[in-house]
Amino acid sequence: MIHRFGKDVPFEGSLQRIEDALTKLEAAGIKIHKQSRYRKVVSEYEKALTAKASSLSPGHINWNLLAQGQCDATELQVIVSCQKLLEEHPRELQEMVKGSDFPWEDSPSRPRDVQFQLYITAVVSLAGFPVELCEPDLKFWYQQEAYSVAAKRVQRLDRLEERLKEAREQIAKSKIPGFIALGISQIARQETGTLLVARPDVLWRAGETISADLVEDRLKKLAHKTYDPCVIGYFVWITIPSVIPRLYSVGFTANFRSIYVAPAGHKCFSVSEEICKRVQDPQCI
């Protein structure tokens, strides 16, 4: 199943989305330092809005930071819309707001790993499934049966197979069949960087071809090639930002794809298919 969406978000709208999410986190008791990666994005948006209003050159704006802020904001919005996480997981939310400005600077990568884990938890919860944070990363129930999820962010294409193996081993160790959730945005960013486009009408869908190539031509083939009976499907999340500096425009292409790999006739095939139909990023609806 493929659920895709994209937006060319006005600067004012982008800033408001992030500020609203941070307000919800603070209302839940999460302390967000003024030098946190989220606050830096807010500050850069404010600087860009001032420059835009004064008709200044966009050359001094940190467009990479704004583009990364868009990607983080798409996950953050979903996380703060899940009341269960706000009420029951303050420790994980506090860990999430740490980290470097960019994923490739993270050492360790735990804050963004936690962000992705919470994002997937929120997506599954908002799809109507009871969910619990536990090994391998989360567990949910469907028709009174438990299913596990191992969430992995993949930074480089040459590590994809290794990360899939780690996830399969985690699911096998849990002894609960389930899904591998993959965040592969960084693979696309490494290959393309932030996309510079010329026309506003293609801003939000500039990354569609790259997304299709990564998922259809590489990941899907690898998922079937490395089939393991304990893994009945995949949830794949990818966001690719794009900008038009001269117009002060930032957009993004986002894809949430689900792949069910249980063979037709397998006892988990229909279950996997039904779950994959229901689990999607609510922003895609």
CSV table of C-alpha atoms in Angstrom, one decimal:
chain,number,residue,atom,x,y,z
A,1,MET,CA,0.0,0.0,0.0
A,2,ILE,CA,1.3,3.5,-0.9
A,3,HIS,CA,0.2,6.6,0.9
A,4,ARG,CA,1.9,9.8,-0.3
A,5,PHE,CA,1.4,13.4,0.3
A,6,GLY,CA,3.4,16.6,-0.2
A,7,LYS,CA,3.1,20.2,0.7
A,8,ASP,CA,4.4,23.6,-0.3
A,9,VAL,CA,4.0,25.1,3.1
A,10,PRO,CA,4.1,29.0,3.5
A,11,PHE,CA,6.8,30.0,5.9
A,12,GLU,CA,4.3,31.3,8.4
A,13,GLY,CA,2.5,27.9,8.2
A,14,SER,CA,5.8,26.0,8.7
A,15,LEU,CA,6.7,28.1,11.8
A,16,GLN,CA,3.2,27.7,13.3
A,17,ARG,CA,3.3,23.9,12.8
A,18,ILE,CA,6.5,23.5,14.8
A,19,GLU,CA,5.5,26.0,17.5
A,20,ASP,CA,2.2,24.3,18.0
A,21,ALA,CA,3.9,20.9,18.4
A,22,LEU,CA,6.5,22.4,20.9
A,23,THR,CA,3.6,24.0,22.9
A,24,LYS,CA,2.0,20.6,23.2
A,25,LEU,CA,5.2,19.0,24.4
A,26,GLU,CA,5.8,21.7,27.0
A,27,ALA,CA,2.2,21.4,28.2
A,28,ALA,CA,3.0,17.7,28.8
A,29,GLY,CA,5.9,18.7,31.0
A,30,ILE,CA,8.7,18.3,28.4
A,31,LYS,CA,11.6,20.8,28.9
A,32,ILE,CA,12.9,22.2,25.6
A,33,HIS,CA,16.2,24.0,25.8
A,34,LYS,CA,16.5,27.3,23.8
A,35,GLN,CA,19.5,25.7,22.0
A,36,SER,CA,17.6,22.5,21.1
A,37,ARG,CA,17.4,21.5,17.4
A,38,TYR,CA,13.7,22.4,17.3
A,39,ARG,CA,14.3,25.9,18.8
A,40,LYS,CA,17.0,26.6,16.3
A,41,VAL,CA,14.7,25.8,13.4
A,42,VAL,CA,12.1,28.2,14.9
A,43,SER,CA,14.7,30.9,15.2
A,44,GLU,CA,15.9,30.3,11.5
A,45,TYR,CA,12.2,30.6,10.3
A,46,GLU,CA,11.8,33.8,12.2
A,47,LYS,CA,15.0,35.2,10.6
A,48,ALA,CA,13.8,34.1,7.2
A,49,LEU,CA,10.4,35.7,7.7
A,50,THR,CA,12.1,39.0,8.6
A,51,ALA,CA,14.4,38.8,5.6
A,52,LYS,CA,11.4,38.0,3.3
A,53,ALA,CA,9.4,40.9,4.7
A,54,SER,CA,12.3,43.3,4.1
A,55,SER,CA,12.9,41.9,0.5
A,56,LEU,CA,16.5,40.9,1.5
A,57,SER,CA,18.6,38.3,-0.3
A,58,PRO,CA,17.9,34.7,0.9
A,59,GLY,CA,21.6,33.9,0.7
A,60,HIS,CA,22.2,34.2,4.5
A,61,ILE,CA,19.4,31.8,5.4
A,62,ASN,CA,20.4,28.2,6.5
A,63,TRP,CA,18.2,26.4,4.0
A,64,ASN,CA,19.5,23.0,5.0
A,65,LEU,CA,18.3,23.6,8.6
A,66,LEU,CA,14.9,24.7,7.4
A,67,ALA,CA,14.6,21.7,5.2
A,68,GLN,CA,15.6,19.3,8.0
A,69,GLY,CA,13.1,21.1,10.2
A,70,GLN,CA,10.3,20.3,7.7
A,71,CYS,CA,11.2,16.6,7.9
A,72,ASP,CA,11.3,16.6,11.7
A,73,ALA,CA,8.1,18.6,11.9
A,74,THR,CA,6.2,15.9,9.9
A,75,GLU,CA,7.1,13.3,12.5
A,76,LEU,CA,6.7,15.7,15.4
A,77,GLN,CA,3.1,16.6,14.4
A,78,VAL,CA,2.0,13.0,14.4
A,79,ILE,CA,3.7,12.3,17.7
A,80,VAL,CA,2.0,15.2,19.6
A,81,SER,CA,-1.4,14.2,18.1
A,82,CYS,CA,-1.1,10.9,20.0
A,83,GLN,CA,-2.4,11.6,23.5
A,84,LYS,CA,-1.2,8.2,24.8
A,85,LEU,CA,2.4,9.3,24.2
A,86,LEU,CA,2.0,12.7,25.8
A,87,GLU,CA,0.4,11.2,28.9
A,88,GLU,CA,2.4,8.0,29.3
A,89,HIS,CA,5.9,8.5,27.9
A,90,PRO,CA,7.5,11.7,29.2
A,91,ARG,CA,10.9,10.0,29.5
A,92,GLU,CA,11.0,9.1,25.8
A,93,LEU,CA,9.7,12.5,24.8
A,94,GLN,CA,12.4,14.3,26.8
A,95,GLU,CA,15.0,12.1,25.2
A,96,MET,CA,13.6,12.9,21.7
A,97,VAL,CA,14.1,16.7,22.0
A,98,LYS,CA,17.9,16.3,22.3
A,99,GLY,CA,20.2,15.6,19.4
A,100,SER,CA,22.1,17.6,16.8
A,101,ASP,CA,20.8,19.9,14.2
A,102,PHE,CA,21.2,17.3,11.4
A,103,PRO,CA,20.9,13.5,11.5
A,104,TRP,CA,24.4,13.0,10.1
A,105,GLU,CA,25.8,14.9,13.0
A,106,ASP,CA,24.1,12.8,15.7
A,107,SER,CA,26.5,10.9,18.0
A,108,PRO,CA,24.9,9.0,19.5
A,109,SER,CA,21.8,8.8,17.2
A,110,ARG,CA,19.4,7.9,20.1
A,111,PRO,CA,17.3,11.1,20.1
A,112,ARG,CA,16.2,10.7,16.5
A,113,ASP,CA,16.0,6.9,16.9
A,114,VAL,CA,13.5,7.6,19.8
A,115,GLN,CA,11.7,10.2,17.6
A,116,PHE,CA,11.2,7.6,14.9
A,117,GLN,CA,10.1,4.9,17.4
A,118,LEU,CA,7.5,7.4,18.9
A,119,TYR,CA,6.4,8.4,15.4
A,120,ILE,CA,5.7,4.8,14.4
A,121,THR,CA,4.0,4.1,17.7
A,122,ALA,CA,1.8,7.2,17.1
A,123,VAL,CA,0.9,6.0,13.6
A,124,VAL,CA,-0.1,2.6,14.8
A,125,SER,CA,-2.0,3.9,17.7
A,126,LEU,CA,-3.9,6.5,15.6
A,127,ALA,CA,-4.8,3.6,13.2
A,128,GLY,CA,-6.9,2.3,16.1
A,129,PHE,CA,-4.6,-0.5,17.4
A,130,PRO,CA,-3.8,-0.8,21.1
A,131,VAL,CA,-0.1,-0.3,21.4
A,132,GLU,CA,2.7,-0.6,24.0
A,133,LEU,CA,6.3,0.5,23.9
A,134,CYS,CA,8.4,-2.7,24.5
A,135,GLU,CA,10.9,-5.0,22.9
A,136,PRO,CA,11.7,-5.0,20.0
A,137,ASP,CA,10.4,-1.4,19.8
A,138,LEU,CA,6.7,-1.7,20.2
A,139,LYS,CA,3.9,-4.2,20.2
A,140,PHE,CA,0.2,-3.9,19.1
A,141,TRP,CA,-2.9,-6.0,19.0
A,142,TYR,CA,-5.2,-6.9,16.2
A,143,GLN,CA,-8.1,-9.4,16.6
A,144,GLN,CA,-6.7,-10.3,20.0
A,145,GLU,CA,-3.3,-11.3,18.6
A,146,ALA,CA,-0.1,-9.5,19.4
A,147,TYR,CA,2.3,-8.3,16.7
A,148,SER,CA,5.7,-6.7,17.2
A,149,VAL,CA,7.4,-3.9,15.4
A,150,ALA,CA,11.2,-3.3,15.1
A,151,ALA,CA,11.9,0.3,14.1
A,152,LYS,CA,15.1,1.1,12.3
A,153,ARG,CA,16.4,4.3,10.8
A,154,VAL,CA,18.9,3.6,8.0
A,155,GLN,CA,21.6,6.3,7.4
A,156,ARG,CA,23.3,4.7,4.4
A,157,LEU,CA,22.3,2.4,1.6
A,158,ASP,CA,25.2,0.1,2.1
A,159,ARG,CA,23.9,-0.6,5.7
A,160,LEU,CA,20.3,-1.4,4.6
A,161,GLU,CA,20.7,-5.2,4.5
A,162,GLU,CA,22.6,-5.1,7.8
A,163,ARG,CA,19.8,-3.1,9.5
A,164,LEU,CA,17.1,-5.4,8.1
A,165,LYS,CA,19.0,-8.4,9.6
A,166,GLU,CA,19.2,-6.7,13.0
A,167,ALA,CA,15.4,-6.0,12.9
A,168,ARG,CA,14.6,-9.6,11.9
A,169,GLU,CA,16.7,-10.9,14.7
A,170,GLN,CA,14.9,-8.6,17.2
A,171,ILE,CA,11.5,-9.8,16.0
A,172,ALA,CA,12.6,-13.5,16.2
A,173,LYS,CA,14.0,-12.9,19.7
A,174,SER,CA,10.6,-11.4,20.8
A,175,LYS,CA,8.9,-14.6,19.6
A,176,ILE,CA,6.0,-12.4,18.3
A,177,PRO,CA,5.6,-12.2,14.5
A,178,GLY,CA,5.5,-8.7,13.2
A,179,PHE,CA,6.7,-5.8,11.1
A,180,ILE,CA,9.9,-3.9,10.3
A,181,ALA,CA,9.5,-0.1,10.3
A,182,LEU,CA,12.2,1.6,8.3
A,183,GLY,CA,13.0,5.3,8.1
A,184,ILE,CA,15.1,5.8,5.0
A,185,SER,CA,15.0,9.5,4.5
A,186,GLN,CA,18.7,9.8,5.1
A,187,ILE,CA,19.5,7.5,2.3
A,188,ALA,CA,17.7,9.9,-0.1
A,189,ARG,CA,19.3,12.9,1.5
A,190,GLN,CA,22.8,11.4,1.1
A,191,GLU,CA,22.2,10.7,-2.6
A,192,THR,CA,20.5,14.1,-3.5
A,193,GLY,CA,20.9,16.5,-0.6
A,194,THR,CA,18.1,19.1,-0.3
A,195,LEU,CA,16.4,19.4,-3.8
A,196,LEU,CA,16.7,22.8,-5.4
A,197,VAL,CA,13.7,23.3,-7.8
A,198,ALA,CA,12.8,26.1,-10.0
A,199,ARG,CA,8.9,26.0,-10.0
A,200,PRO,CA,6.5,26.2,-7.1
A,201,ASP,CA,4.1,23.7,-8.8
A,202,VAL,CA,6.7,20.9,-8.5
A,203,LEU,CA,8.1,21.9,-5.1
A,204,TRP,CA,6.1,19.4,-3.0
A,205,ARG,CA,6.5,16.4,-5.3
A,206,ALA,CA,10.1,16.8,-6.3
A,207,GLY,CA,11.2,13.7,-4.5
A,208,GLU,CA,8.6,11.3,-5.9
A,209,THR,CA,10.9,9.6,-8.4
A,210,ILE,CA,13.6,9.2,-5.8
A,211,SER,CA,11.1,7.7,-3.3
A,212,ALA,CA,9.8,5.2,-5.9
A,213,ASP,CA,13.3,4.2,-6.8
A,214,LEU,CA,14.4,3.6,-3.2
A,215,VAL,CA,11.3,1.6,-2.2
A,216,GLU,CA,10.2,-0.2,-5.4
A,217,ASP,CA,13.6,-0.9,-7.0
A,218,ARG,CA,15.7,-1.6,-3.9
A,219,LEU,CA,13.9,-2.1,-0.7
A,220,LYS,CA,10.9,-4.2,-2.0
A,221,LYS,CA,13.2,-6.6,-3.9
A,222,LEU,CA,15.4,-6.9,-0.8
A,223,ALA,CA,12.5,-7.6,1.5
A,224,HIS,CA,11.3,-10.5,-0.7
A,225,LYS,CA,14.8,-11.7,-1.2
A,226,THR,CA,15.5,-11.9,2.6
A,227,TYR,CA,12.0,-13.2,3.5
A,228,ASP,CA,11.7,-14.5,7.0
A,229,PRO,CA,8.5,-16.1,8.3
A,230,CYS,CA,8.7,-14.1,11.5
A,231,VAL,CA,8.4,-10.9,9.5
A,232,ILE,CA,5.0,-10.4,7.8
A,233,GLY,CA,5.4,-6.9,6.5
A,234,TYR,CA,7.2,-3.5,6.4
A,235,PHE,CA,6.3,0.1,7.1
A,236,VAL,CA,8.5,2.4,5.2
A,237,TRP,CA,8.7,6.2,5.9
A,238,ILE,CA,10.6,8.6,3.7
A,239,THR,CA,10.6,12.4,3.5
A,240,ILE,CA,12.6,14.5,0.9
A,241,PRO,CA,12.7,18.3,1.3
A,242,SER,CA,12.9,20.7,-1.6
A,243,VAL,CA,13.4,24.5,-1.6
A,244,ILE,CA,13.2,27.6,-3.8
A,245,PRO,CA,15.4,30.1,-2.0
A,246,ARG,CA,14.6,33.1,-4.2
A,247,LEU,CA,10.9,32.6,-3.4
A,248,TYR,CA,11.5,31.7,0.2
A,249,SER,CA,9.6,28.5,-0.3
A,250,VAL,CA,10.2,25.1,1.4
A,251,GLY,CA,8.3,22.0,0.4
A,252,PHE,CA,8.6,18.3,0.9
A,253,THR,CA,7.6,14.9,-0.5
A,254,ALA,CA,6.6,12.3,2.0
A,255,ASN,CA,5.8,8.7,1.4
A,256,PHE,CA,4.5,6.2,4.0
A,257,ARG,CA,4.5,2.8,2.3
A,258,SER,CA,3.5,-0.6,3.7
A,259,ILE,CA,4.7,-3.9,2.1
A,260,TYR,CA,3.2,-7.2,3.1
A,261,VAL,CA,5.6,-10.1,2.4
A,262,ALA,CA,3.8,-13.1,3.8
A,263,PRO,CA,3.1,-15.4,0.8
A,264,ALA,CA,-0.5,-15.8,-0.5
A,265,GLY,CA,-2.1,-18.7,1.4
A,266,HIS,CA,0.1,-18.1,4.5
A,267,LYS,CA,-2.0,-17.8,7.7
A,268,CYS,CA,-0.7,-14.2,8.2
A,269,PHE,CA,-1.3,-13.0,4.6
A,270,SER,CA,-4.8,-11.6,5.1
A,271,VAL,CA,-3.9,-10.2,8.5
A,272,SER,CA,-0.8,-8.5,7.1
A,273,GLU,CA,-2.8,-7.1,4.2
A,274,GLU,CA,-5.5,-5.7,6.5
A,275,ILE,CA,-3.0,-4.1,8.9
A,276,CYS,CA,-1.1,-2.6,6.0
A,277,LYS,CA,-4.3,-1.0,4.7
A,278,ARG,CA,-5.1,0.6,8.1
A,279,VAL,CA,-1.6,1.8,9.1
A,280,GLN,CA,-0.7,5.0,7.4
A,281,ASP,CA,0.5,8.4,8.4
A,282,PRO,CA,-2.6,10.4,9.3
A,283,GLN,CA,-1.3,13.4,7.3
A,284,CYS,CA,-1.8,11.3,4.2
A,285,ILE,CA,-5.5,10.8,4.8
